[in-house]
Amino acid sequence: MARAHIAAVALVSLLVLLVFKAEVEARRHGALRRRKREWILPPTKLLENVDYTKRVSIAKIRSDKDDEQRVHYTLTGAGADKDPFNLFIVNETSGHVRVTGILDREKFSVYNLTGIARYSDGSLAETDIDLRIRVIDQNDNSPKFGKKFTGSVNESSTLVTQVIATDADEEGTDNAKIAYSIVKQEPVDPGVMFYIEKNSGKIFVNDAGLDRELHDLYTLTIKATDMDGAENGNSEIGTAEIKILDINDNPPRLEKDMYSGNVDENTDNVVVMRIKALDDDLVNTDNWLADFKIDKGNEDGLFSIETDPKTNEGILKLIKPIDFEKIKDLDLGVSVENVAPLVVGAGDRADIDFGLDLGLDLT
Ligand SMILES: *[C@@H]1O[C@H](CO)[C@@H](O)[C@H](O)[C@H]1NC(C)=O
Ligand SMILES: *[C@@H]1O[C@H](CO)[C@@H](O)[C@H](O)[C@H]1NC(C)=O
Ligand SMILES: *[C@@H]1O[C@H](CO)[C@@H](O)[C@H](O)[C@H]1NC(C)=O
């Protein structure tokens, strides 16, 4: 009987508790609405690198419940009870928040702290209070190139390469807005060969045009300045090395317009002449290598010509014996081009006049 009584009392207590809890919930919702009106603190803004540690407070959290009872304030979140620990501390009784160190926006740009208000018995006095601290950027970082840039460009194109520096200051602000300029070009001649687009860092060839046959490598000293290049900006120097690639802008030339030589009767498979091609393009490339043709006087197929790739000479061979009874006069024409198509100009040609001799004379 006593047991049944105790059980009944317990059930009634439980019901009372549930009703009470529902009431507390309702009050909490009321508190939330009230909090919306009174306790949403505007974000606190603090400059990086500035010493606020002597200030009594940089923000204040407060519950108006402390009119009725003593309220104890604590802070939670990164910067309080999480790394970086105790950068922000709150006076337990007044709710004043102090900062204990100097802030660096490039490490943490915002601290989302939560203020907690409790009664002396540990129960929550207030729904948690958001305290957001935003760190305002200062221009304390120079642009950084981080590497040497290399680019290559052929003699006729215009876009060379792009250099990029990074700046740790706040993106989208002048503190991180980089302007590029070329401060030095080596070699200096034959003029200012490149320009750089101020904000993109793209390097272009000036109209002057490049000539690999003059210089095949340029070294540019590039400056990156934040504050969009203003005088008070931070600067960094970098290097871009630009290799000039060959194009076939030099046609092959023959040393002479007119060659003369002799051929023997009744001989064949002999070299009768070597004709040298001169070319300023890059040696041992198809822009330099000559391609010879006999364009006149070889109707009977007596001669062949091929290139000696080491010397760039045309090796003219007599490949069939000549019958001096039938042929009185040998007048060949030889033309030369490069293996690669020419970008500028045209190939060369020469005439070869052979005397018909008994002696073999390689002129
Ligand atoms: C906290 O604030 C109270 C009230 O302003 C003050 O009396 C007390 O000295 C402060 N405590 C500390 C540790 O600063
Ligand atoms: C701080 O809170 C805001 C809004 O909730 C969020 O966008 C941001 O990512 C948070 N920052 C950190 C560092 O937790
Ligand atoms: C030079 O480079 C440009 C751009 O890359 C290209 O369009 C052009 O064909 C190149 N010219 C030669 C001769 O290689």
PDB file of N, CA, C and O in Angstrom, residues 69-112:
ATOM      1  N   GLN A  69      19.309  38.614 -10.439  1.00  0.00           N
ATOM      2  CA  GLN A  69      20.205  37.698  -9.719  1.00  0.00           C
ATOM      3  C   GLN A  69      21.594  37.900 -10.272  1.00  0.00           C
ATOM      4  O   GLN A  69      21.765  38.416 -11.369  1.00  0.00           O
ATOM      5  N   ARG A  70      22.578  37.392  -9.541  1.00  0.00           N
ATOM      6  CA  ARG A  70      23.942  37.473 -10.033  1.00  0.00           C
ATOM      7  C   ARG A  70      24.108  36.545 -11.236  1.00  0.00           C
ATOM      8  O   ARG A  70      23.679  35.409 -11.222  1.00  0.00           O
ATOM      9  N   VAL A  71      24.734  37.093 -12.290  1.00  0.00           N
ATOM     10  CA  VAL A  71      24.959  36.305 -13.508  1.00  0.00           C
ATOM     11  C   VAL A  71      26.459  36.224 -13.734  1.00  0.00           C
ATOM     12  O   VAL A  71      27.177  37.201 -13.537  1.00  0.00           O
ATOM     13  N   HIS A  72      26.908  35.028 -14.140  1.00  0.00           N
ATOM     14  CA  HIS A  72      28.338  34.801 -14.408  1.00  0.00           C
ATOM     15  C   HIS A  72      28.535  34.614 -15.906  1.00  0.00           C
ATOM     16  O   HIS A  72      27.846  33.796 -16.506  1.00  0.00           O
ATOM     17  N   TYR A  73      29.481  35.362 -16.435  1.00  0.00           N
ATOM     18  CA  TYR A  73      29.694  35.292 -17.880  1.00  0.00           C
ATOM     19  C   TYR A  73      30.944  34.495 -18.196  1.00  0.00           C
ATOM     20  O   TYR A  73      31.983  34.633 -17.541  1.00  0.00           O
ATOM     21  N   THR A  74      30.845  33.683 -19.244  1.00  0.00           N
ATOM     22  CA  THR A  74      32.038  33.007 -19.793  1.00  0.00           C
ATOM     23  C   THR A  74      31.974  33.120 -21.313  1.00  0.00           C
ATOM     24  O   THR A  74      30.911  33.391 -21.894  1.00  0.00           O
ATOM     25  N   LEU A  75      33.131  32.886 -21.937  1.00  0.00           N
ATOM     26  CA  LEU A  75      33.218  32.919 -23.401  1.00  0.00           C
ATOM     27  C   LEU A  75      33.635  31.547 -23.891  1.00  0.00           C
ATOM     28  O   LEU A  75      34.464  30.890 -23.259  1.00  0.00           O
ATOM     29  N   THR A  76      33.090  31.180 -25.031  1.00  0.00           N
ATOM     30  CA  THR A  76      33.517  29.919 -25.634  1.00  0.00           C
ATOM     31  C   THR A  76      33.751  30.132 -27.132  1.00  0.00           C
ATOM     32  O   THR A  76      33.213  31.064 -27.726  1.00  0.00           O
ATOM     33  N   GLY A  77      34.580  29.289 -27.699  1.00  0.00           N
ATOM     34  CA  GLY A  77      34.913  29.394 -29.128  1.00  0.00           C
ATOM     35  C   GLY A  77      36.405  29.591 -29.332  1.00  0.00           C
ATOM     36  O   GLY A  77      37.149  29.826 -28.378  1.00  0.00           O
ATOM     37  N   ALA A  78      36.819  29.483 -30.611  1.00  0.00           N
ATOM     38  CA  ALA A  78      38.235  29.689 -30.957  1.00  0.00           C
ATOM     39  C   ALA A  78      38.603  31.129 -30.626  1.00  0.00           C
ATOM     40  O   ALA A  78      37.947  32.057 -31.101  1.00  0.00           O
ATOM     41  N   GLY A  79      39.617  31.305 -29.814  1.00  0.00           N
ATOM     42  CA  GLY A  79      40.000  32.638 -29.347  1.00  0.00           C
ATOM     43  C   GLY A  79      39.665  32.817 -27.881  1.00  0.00           C
ATOM     44  O   GLY A  79      40.095  33.791 -27.258  1.00  0.00           O
ATOM     45  N   ALA A  80      38.895  31.866 -27.324  1.00  0.00           N
ATOM     46  CA  ALA A  80      38.539  31.942 -25.905  1.00  0.00           C
ATOM     47  C   ALA A  80      38.941  30.624 -25.237  1.00  0.00           C
ATOM     48  O   ALA A  80      40.088  30.489 -24.807  1.00  0.00           O
ATOM     49  N   ASP A  81      38.066  29.623 -25.274  1.00  0.00           N
ATOM     50  CA  ASP A  81      38.441  28.345 -24.665  1.00  0.00           C
ATOM     51  C   ASP A  81      38.937  27.344 -25.708  1.00  0.00           C
ATOM     52  O   ASP A  81      39.108  26.178 -25.426  1.00  0.00           O
ATOM     53  N   LYS A  82      39.133  27.822 -26.950  1.00  0.00           N
ATOM     54  CA  LYS A  82      39.748  26.978 -27.985  1.00  0.00           C
ATOM     55  C   LYS A  82      40.846  27.794 -28.661  1.00  0.00           C
ATOM     56  O   LYS A  82      40.851  29.029 -28.570  1.00  0.00           O
ATOM     57  N   ASP A  83      41.753  27.099 -29.315  1.00  0.00           N
ATOM     58  CA  ASP A  83      42.920  27.725 -29.923  1.00  0.00           C
ATOM     59  C   ASP A  83      42.504  28.859 -30.874  1.00  0.00           C
ATOM     60  O   ASP A  83      41.631  28.646 -31.701  1.00  0.00           O
ATOM     61  N   PRO A  84      43.081  30.037 -30.825  1.00  0.00           N
ATOM     62  CA  PRO A  84      44.090  30.513 -29.879  1.00  0.00           C
ATOM     63  C   PRO A  84      43.470  30.849 -28.502  1.00  0.00           C
ATOM     64  O   PRO A  84      42.618  31.734 -28.414  1.00  0.00           O
ATOM     65  N   PHE A  85      43.954  30.141 -27.510  1.00  0.00           N
ATOM     66  CA  PHE A  85      43.351  30.194 -26.183  1.00  0.00           C
ATOM     67  C   PHE A  85      43.484  31.568 -25.527  1.00  0.00           C
ATOM     68  O   PHE A  85      44.529  32.203 -25.612  1.00  0.00           O
ATOM     69  N   ASN A  86      42.427  31.997 -24.882  1.00  0.00           N
ATOM     70  CA  ASN A  86      42.447  33.187 -24.009  1.00  0.00           C
ATOM     71  C   ASN A  86      42.906  34.467 -24.681  1.00  0.00           C
ATOM     72  O   ASN A  86      43.429  35.352 -24.030  1.00  0.00           O
ATOM     73  N   LEU A  87      42.740  34.528 -25.994  1.00  0.00           N
ATOM     74  CA  LEU A  87      43.024  35.787 -26.676  1.00  0.00           C
ATOM     75  C   LEU A  87      41.943  36.799 -26.265  1.00  0.00           C
ATOM     76  O   LEU A  87      42.207  37.978 -26.121  1.00  0.00           O
ATOM     77  N   PHE A  88      40.759  36.289 -26.094  1.00  0.00           N
ATOM     78  CA  PHE A  88      39.667  37.122 -25.592  1.00  0.00           C
ATOM     79  C   PHE A  88      39.224  36.569 -24.250  1.00  0.00           C
ATOM     80  O   PHE A  88      39.011  35.360 -24.117  1.00  0.00           O
ATOM     81  N   ILE A  89      39.129  37.453 -23.264  1.00  0.00           N
ATOM     82  CA  ILE A  89      38.667  36.997 -21.954  1.00  0.00           C
ATOM     83  C   ILE A  89      37.539  37.920 -21.497  1.00  0.00           C
ATOM     84  O   ILE A  89      37.494  39.096 -21.867  1.00  0.00           O
ATOM     85  N   VAL A  90      36.659  37.358 -20.754  1.00  0.00           N
ATOM     86  CA  VAL A  90      35.513  38.144 -20.292  1.00  0.00           C
ATOM     87  C   VAL A  90      35.571  38.262 -18.774  1.00  0.00           C
ATOM     88  O   VAL A  90      35.936  37.311 -18.082  1.00  0.00           O
ATOM     89  N   ASN A  91      35.262  39.461 -18.282  1.00  0.00           N
ATOM     90  CA  ASN A  91      35.120  39.654 -16.832  1.00  0.00           C
ATOM     91  C   ASN A  91      33.831  38.955 -16.424  1.00  0.00           C
ATOM     92  O   ASN A  91      32.749  39.276 -16.918  1.00  0.00           O
ATOM     93  N   GLU A  92      34.005  38.012 -15.555  1.00  0.00           N
ATOM     94  CA  GLU A  92      32.909  37.131 -15.184  1.00  0.00           C
ATOM     95  C   GLU A  92      31.699  37.887 -14.652  1.00  0.00           C
ATOM     96  O   GLU A  92      30.560  37.491 -14.881  1.00  0.00           O
ATOM     97  N   THR A  93      31.955  39.004 -13.960  1.00  0.00           N
ATOM     98  CA  THR A  93      30.819  39.711 -13.362  1.00  0.00           C
ATOM     99  C   THR A  93      30.321  40.860 -14.222  1.00  0.00           C
ATOM    100  O   THR A  93      29.111  41.087 -14.323  1.00  0.00           O
ATOM    101  N   SER A  94      31.237  41.566 -14.892  1.00  0.00           N
ATOM    102  CA  SER A  94      30.776  42.744 -15.637  1.00  0.00           C
ATOM    103  C   SER A  94      30.410  42.430 -17.085  1.00  0.00           C
ATOM    104  O   SER A  94      29.704  43.201 -17.728  1.00  0.00           O
ATOM    105  N   GLY A  95      30.928  41.317 -17.627  1.00  0.00           N
ATOM    106  CA  GLY A  95      30.664  40.997 -19.033  1.00  0.00           C
ATOM    107  C   GLY A  95      31.556  41.759 -19.996  1.00  0.00           C
ATOM    108  O   GLY A  95      31.397  41.643 -21.215  1.00  0.00           O
ATOM    109  N   HIS A  96      32.507  42.504 -19.474  1.00  0.00           N
ATOM    110  CA  HIS A  96      33.443  43.211 -20.348  1.00  0.00           C
ATOM    111  C   HIS A  96      34.432  42.232 -20.963  1.00  0.00           C
ATOM    112  O   HIS A  96      35.025  41.423 -20.252  1.00  0.00           O
ATOM    113  N   VAL A  97      34.592  42.354 -22.285  1.00  0.00           N
ATOM    114  CA  VAL A  97      35.509  41.459 -22.994  1.00  0.00           C
ATOM    115  C   VAL A  97      36.786  42.227 -23.303  1.00  0.00           C
ATOM    116  O   VAL A  97      36.730  43.340 -23.825  1.00  0.00           O
ATOM    117  N   ARG A  98      37.897  41.631 -22.942  1.00  0.00           N
ATOM    118  CA  ARG A  98      39.194  42.242 -23.230  1.00  0.00           C
ATOM    119  C   ARG A  98      39.937  41.377 -24.227  1.00  0.00           C
ATOM    120  O   ARG A  98      39.676  40.180 -24.357  1.00  0.00           O
ATOM    121  N   VAL A  99      40.908  42.001 -24.920  1.00  0.00           N
ATOM    122  CA  VAL A  99      41.772  41.239 -25.817  1.00  0.00           C
ATOM    123  C   VAL A  99      43.157  41.221 -25.184  1.00  0.00           C
ATOM    124  O   VAL A  99      43.610  42.220 -24.625  1.00  0.00           O
ATOM    125  N   THR A 100      43.810  40.073 -25.223  1.00  0.00           N
ATOM    126  CA  THR A 100      45.093  39.933 -24.519  1.00  0.00           C
ATOM    127  C   THR A 100      46.290  39.949 -25.451  1.00  0.00           C
ATOM    128  O   THR A 100      47.426  39.910 -24.999  1.00  0.00           O
ATOM    129  N   GLY A 101      46.040  39.973 -26.760  1.00  0.00           N
ATOM    130  CA  GLY A 101      47.170  39.961 -27.697  1.00  0.00           C
ATOM    131  C   GLY A 101      46.883  40.838 -28.892  1.00  0.00           C
ATOM    132  O   GLY A 101      45.792  41.407 -29.015  1.00  0.00           O
ATOM    133  N   ILE A 102      47.879  40.928 -29.752  1.00  0.00           N
ATOM    134  CA  ILE A 102      47.740  41.739 -30.962  1.00  0.00           C
ATOM    135  C   ILE A 102      47.271  40.825 -32.090  1.00  0.00           C
ATOM    136  O   ILE A 102      47.764  39.701 -32.240  1.00  0.00           O
ATOM    137  N   LEU A 103      46.297  41.294 -32.829  1.00  0.00           N
ATOM    138  CA  LEU A 103      45.635  40.429 -33.810  1.00  0.00           C
ATOM    139  C   LEU A 103      46.353  40.467 -35.159  1.00  0.00           C
ATOM    140  O   LEU A 103      46.944  41.474 -35.531  1.00  0.00           O
ATOM    141  N   ASP A 104      46.282  39.335 -35.863  1.00  0.00           N
ATOM    142  CA  ASP A 104      46.863  39.216 -37.201  1.00  0.00           C
ATOM    143  C   ASP A 104      45.774  38.658 -38.118  1.00  0.00           C
ATOM    144  O   ASP A 104      45.409  37.490 -38.017  1.00  0.00           O
ATOM    145  N   ARG A 105      45.264  39.524 -38.990  1.00  0.00           N
ATOM    146  CA  ARG A 105      44.161  39.104 -39.854  1.00  0.00           C
ATOM    147  C   ARG A 105      44.538  37.929 -40.748  1.00  0.00           C
ATOM    148  O   ARG A 105      43.686  37.112 -41.123  1.00  0.00           O
ATOM    149  N   GLU A 106      45.835  37.864 -41.103  1.00  0.00           N
ATOM    150  CA  GLU A 106      46.255  36.784 -41.996  1.00  0.00           C
ATOM    151  C   GLU A 106      46.260  35.430 -41.275  1.00  0.00           C
ATOM    152  O   GLU A 106      46.405  34.396 -41.915  1.00  0.00           O
ATOM    153  N   LYS A 107      46.155  35.452 -39.941  1.00  0.00           N
ATOM    154  CA  LYS A 107      46.009  34.182 -39.209  1.00  0.00           C
ATOM    155  C   LYS A 107      44.535  33.882 -38.969  1.00  0.00           C
ATOM    156  O   LYS A 107      44.054  32.808 -39.266  1.00  0.00           O
ATOM    157  N   PHE A 108      43.819  34.850 -38.385  1.00  0.00           N
ATOM    158  CA  PHE A 108      42.381  34.704 -38.143  1.00  0.00           C
ATOM    159  C   PHE A 108      41.731  36.023 -38.528  1.00  0.00           C
ATOM    160  O   PHE A 108      42.099  37.062 -37.983  1.00  0.00           O
ATOM    161  N   SER A 109      40.784  35.952 -39.423  1.00  0.00           N
ATOM    162  CA  SER A 109      40.155  37.198 -39.854  1.00  0.00           C
ATOM    163  C   SER A 109      38.848  37.450 -39.114  1.00  0.00           C
ATOM    164  O   SER A 109      38.311  38.548 -39.159  1.00  0.00           O
ATOM    165  N   VAL A 110      38.356  36.411 -38.454  1.00  0.00           N
ATOM    166  CA  VAL A 110      37.116  36.587 -37.693  1.00  0.00           C
ATOM    167  C   VAL A 110      37.113  35.602 -36.517  1.00  0.00           C
ATOM    168  O   VAL A 110      37.661  34.508 -36.617  1.00  0.00           O
ATOM    169  N   TYR A 111      36.570  36.058 -35.409  1.00  0.00           N
ATOM    170  CA  TYR A 111      36.398  35.175 -34.246  1.00  0.00           C
ATOM    171  C   TYR A 111      34.906  35.115 -33.961  1.00  0.00           C
ATOM    172  O   TYR A 111      34.270  36.155 -33.768  1.00  0.00           O
ATOM    173  N   ASN A 112      34.408  33.912 -33.996  1.00  0.00           N
ATOM    174  CA  ASN A 112      32.996  33.733 -33.660  1.00  0.00           C
ATOM    175  C   ASN A 112      32.925  33.229 -32.220  1.00  0.00           C
ATOM    176  O   ASN A 112      33.087  32.051 -31.969  1.00  0.00           O
TER     177      ASN A 112
END
